PDB file of C-alpha atoms in Angstrom:
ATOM      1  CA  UNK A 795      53.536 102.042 125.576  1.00  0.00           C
ATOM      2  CA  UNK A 796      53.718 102.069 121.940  1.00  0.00           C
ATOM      3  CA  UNK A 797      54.004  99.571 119.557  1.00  0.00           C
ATOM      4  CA  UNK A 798      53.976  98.623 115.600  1.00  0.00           C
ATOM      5  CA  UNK A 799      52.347  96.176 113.371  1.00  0.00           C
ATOM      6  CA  UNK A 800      55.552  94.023 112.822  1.00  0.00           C
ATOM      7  CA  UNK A 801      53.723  92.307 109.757  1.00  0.00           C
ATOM      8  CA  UNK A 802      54.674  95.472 107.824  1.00  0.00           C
ATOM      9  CA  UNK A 803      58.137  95.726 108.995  1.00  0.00           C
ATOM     10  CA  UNK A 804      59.525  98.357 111.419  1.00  0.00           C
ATOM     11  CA  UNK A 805      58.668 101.387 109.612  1.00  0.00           C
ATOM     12  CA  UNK A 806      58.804 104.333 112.514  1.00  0.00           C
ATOM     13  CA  UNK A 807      61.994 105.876 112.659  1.00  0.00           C
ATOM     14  CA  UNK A 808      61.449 108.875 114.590  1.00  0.00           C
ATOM     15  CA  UNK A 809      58.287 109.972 116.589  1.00  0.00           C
ATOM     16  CA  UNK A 810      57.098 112.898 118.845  1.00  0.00           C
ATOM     17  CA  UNK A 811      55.013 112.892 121.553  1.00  0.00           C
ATOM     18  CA  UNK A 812      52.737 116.045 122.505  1.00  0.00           C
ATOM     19  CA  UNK A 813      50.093 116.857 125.222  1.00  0.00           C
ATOM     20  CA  UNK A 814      47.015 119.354 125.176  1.00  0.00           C
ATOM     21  CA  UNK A 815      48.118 121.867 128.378  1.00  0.00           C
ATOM     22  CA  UNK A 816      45.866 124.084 130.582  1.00  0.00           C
ATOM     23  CA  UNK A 817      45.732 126.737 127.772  1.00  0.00           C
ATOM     24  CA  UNK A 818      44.384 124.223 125.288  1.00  0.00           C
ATOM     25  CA  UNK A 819      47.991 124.529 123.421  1.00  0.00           C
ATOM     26  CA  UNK A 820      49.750 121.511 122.472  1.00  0.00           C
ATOM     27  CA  UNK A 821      53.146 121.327 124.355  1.00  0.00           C
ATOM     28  CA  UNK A 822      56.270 118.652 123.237  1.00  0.00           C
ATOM     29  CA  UNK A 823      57.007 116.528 125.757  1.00  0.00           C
ATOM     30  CA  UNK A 824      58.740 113.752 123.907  1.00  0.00           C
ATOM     31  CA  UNK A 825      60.856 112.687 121.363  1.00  0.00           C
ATOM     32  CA  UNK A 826      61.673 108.960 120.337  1.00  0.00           C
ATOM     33  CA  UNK A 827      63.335 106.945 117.800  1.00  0.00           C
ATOM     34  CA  UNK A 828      62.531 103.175 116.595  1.00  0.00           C
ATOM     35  CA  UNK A 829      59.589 101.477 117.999  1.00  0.00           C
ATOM     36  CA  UNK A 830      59.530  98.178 117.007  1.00  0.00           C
ATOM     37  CA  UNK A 831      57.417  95.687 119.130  1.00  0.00           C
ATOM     38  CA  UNK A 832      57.493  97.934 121.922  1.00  0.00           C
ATOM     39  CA  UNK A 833      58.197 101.508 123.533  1.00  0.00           C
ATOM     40  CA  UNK A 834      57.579 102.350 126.754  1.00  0.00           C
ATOM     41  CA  UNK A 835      57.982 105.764 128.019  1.00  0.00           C
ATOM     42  CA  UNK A 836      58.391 107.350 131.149  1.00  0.00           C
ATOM     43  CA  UNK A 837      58.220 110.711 132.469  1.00  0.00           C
ATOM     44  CA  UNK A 838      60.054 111.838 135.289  1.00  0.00           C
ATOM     45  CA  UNK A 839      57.328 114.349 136.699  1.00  0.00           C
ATOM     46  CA  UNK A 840      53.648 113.387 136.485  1.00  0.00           C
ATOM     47  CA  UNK A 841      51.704 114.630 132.919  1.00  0.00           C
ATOM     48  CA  UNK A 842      48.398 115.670 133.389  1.00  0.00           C
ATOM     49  CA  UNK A 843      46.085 116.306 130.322  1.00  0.00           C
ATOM     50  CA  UNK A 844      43.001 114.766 128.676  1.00  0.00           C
ATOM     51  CA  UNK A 845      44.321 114.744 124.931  1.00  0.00           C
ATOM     52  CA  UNK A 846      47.965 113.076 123.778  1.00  0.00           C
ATOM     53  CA  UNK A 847      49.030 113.265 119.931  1.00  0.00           C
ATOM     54  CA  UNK A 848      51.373 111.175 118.652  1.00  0.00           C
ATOM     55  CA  UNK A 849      53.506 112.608 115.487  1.00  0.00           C
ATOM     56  CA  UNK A 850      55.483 110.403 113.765  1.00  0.00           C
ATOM     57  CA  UNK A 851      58.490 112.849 111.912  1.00  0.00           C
ATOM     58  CA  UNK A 852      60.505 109.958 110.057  1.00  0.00           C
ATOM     59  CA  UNK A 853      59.397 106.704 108.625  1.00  0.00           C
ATOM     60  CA  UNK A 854      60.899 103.827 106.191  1.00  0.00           C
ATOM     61  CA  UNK A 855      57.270 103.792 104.547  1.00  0.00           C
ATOM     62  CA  UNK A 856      53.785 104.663 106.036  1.00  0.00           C
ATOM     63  CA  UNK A 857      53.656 103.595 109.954  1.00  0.00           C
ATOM     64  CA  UNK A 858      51.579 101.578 111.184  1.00  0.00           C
ATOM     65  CA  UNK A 859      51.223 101.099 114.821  1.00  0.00           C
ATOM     66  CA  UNK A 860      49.118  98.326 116.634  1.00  0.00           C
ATOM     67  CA  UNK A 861      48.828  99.747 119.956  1.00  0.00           C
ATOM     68  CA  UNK A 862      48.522 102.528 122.074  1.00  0.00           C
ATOM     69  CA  UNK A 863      48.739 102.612 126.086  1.00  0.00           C
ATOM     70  CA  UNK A 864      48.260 104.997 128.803  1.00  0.00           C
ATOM     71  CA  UNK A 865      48.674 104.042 132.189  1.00  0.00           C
ATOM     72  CA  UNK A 866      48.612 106.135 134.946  1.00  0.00           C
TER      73      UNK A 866
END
């Protein structure tokens, strides 16, 4: 679940979402648009890793997000 600091505006126009594999290579496993107060994702299969990054592609200004949630 993502969301952004609505004080600034929605900024976040496009986003990407990768994972650190087996091989220690980051892998795409997302892309989004708008996130706005919130954006949940969900995966159809299971994703298994110990690092996420988050890569925001397009943007009104300079994002920023509030929070960041991983649930299992």
């Amino acid at each position: 679940c993502l969301s952004e600091e609505l004080t600034y505006s929605q900024r976040v126009e496009e986003f990407k979402v990768f994972r650190k594999n087996e091989d220690s290579e980051y892998e795409h496993i997302y892309t989004g648009t708008v996130i706005g107060s919130k954006k949940i994702i969900k995966f159809d299969a299971p994703v298994h890793t110990d690092r996420i990054v988050i890569t925001v592609t397009q943007s009104r200004s300079n994002p920023v997000l509030k929070s960041i949630k991983i649930y299992e």
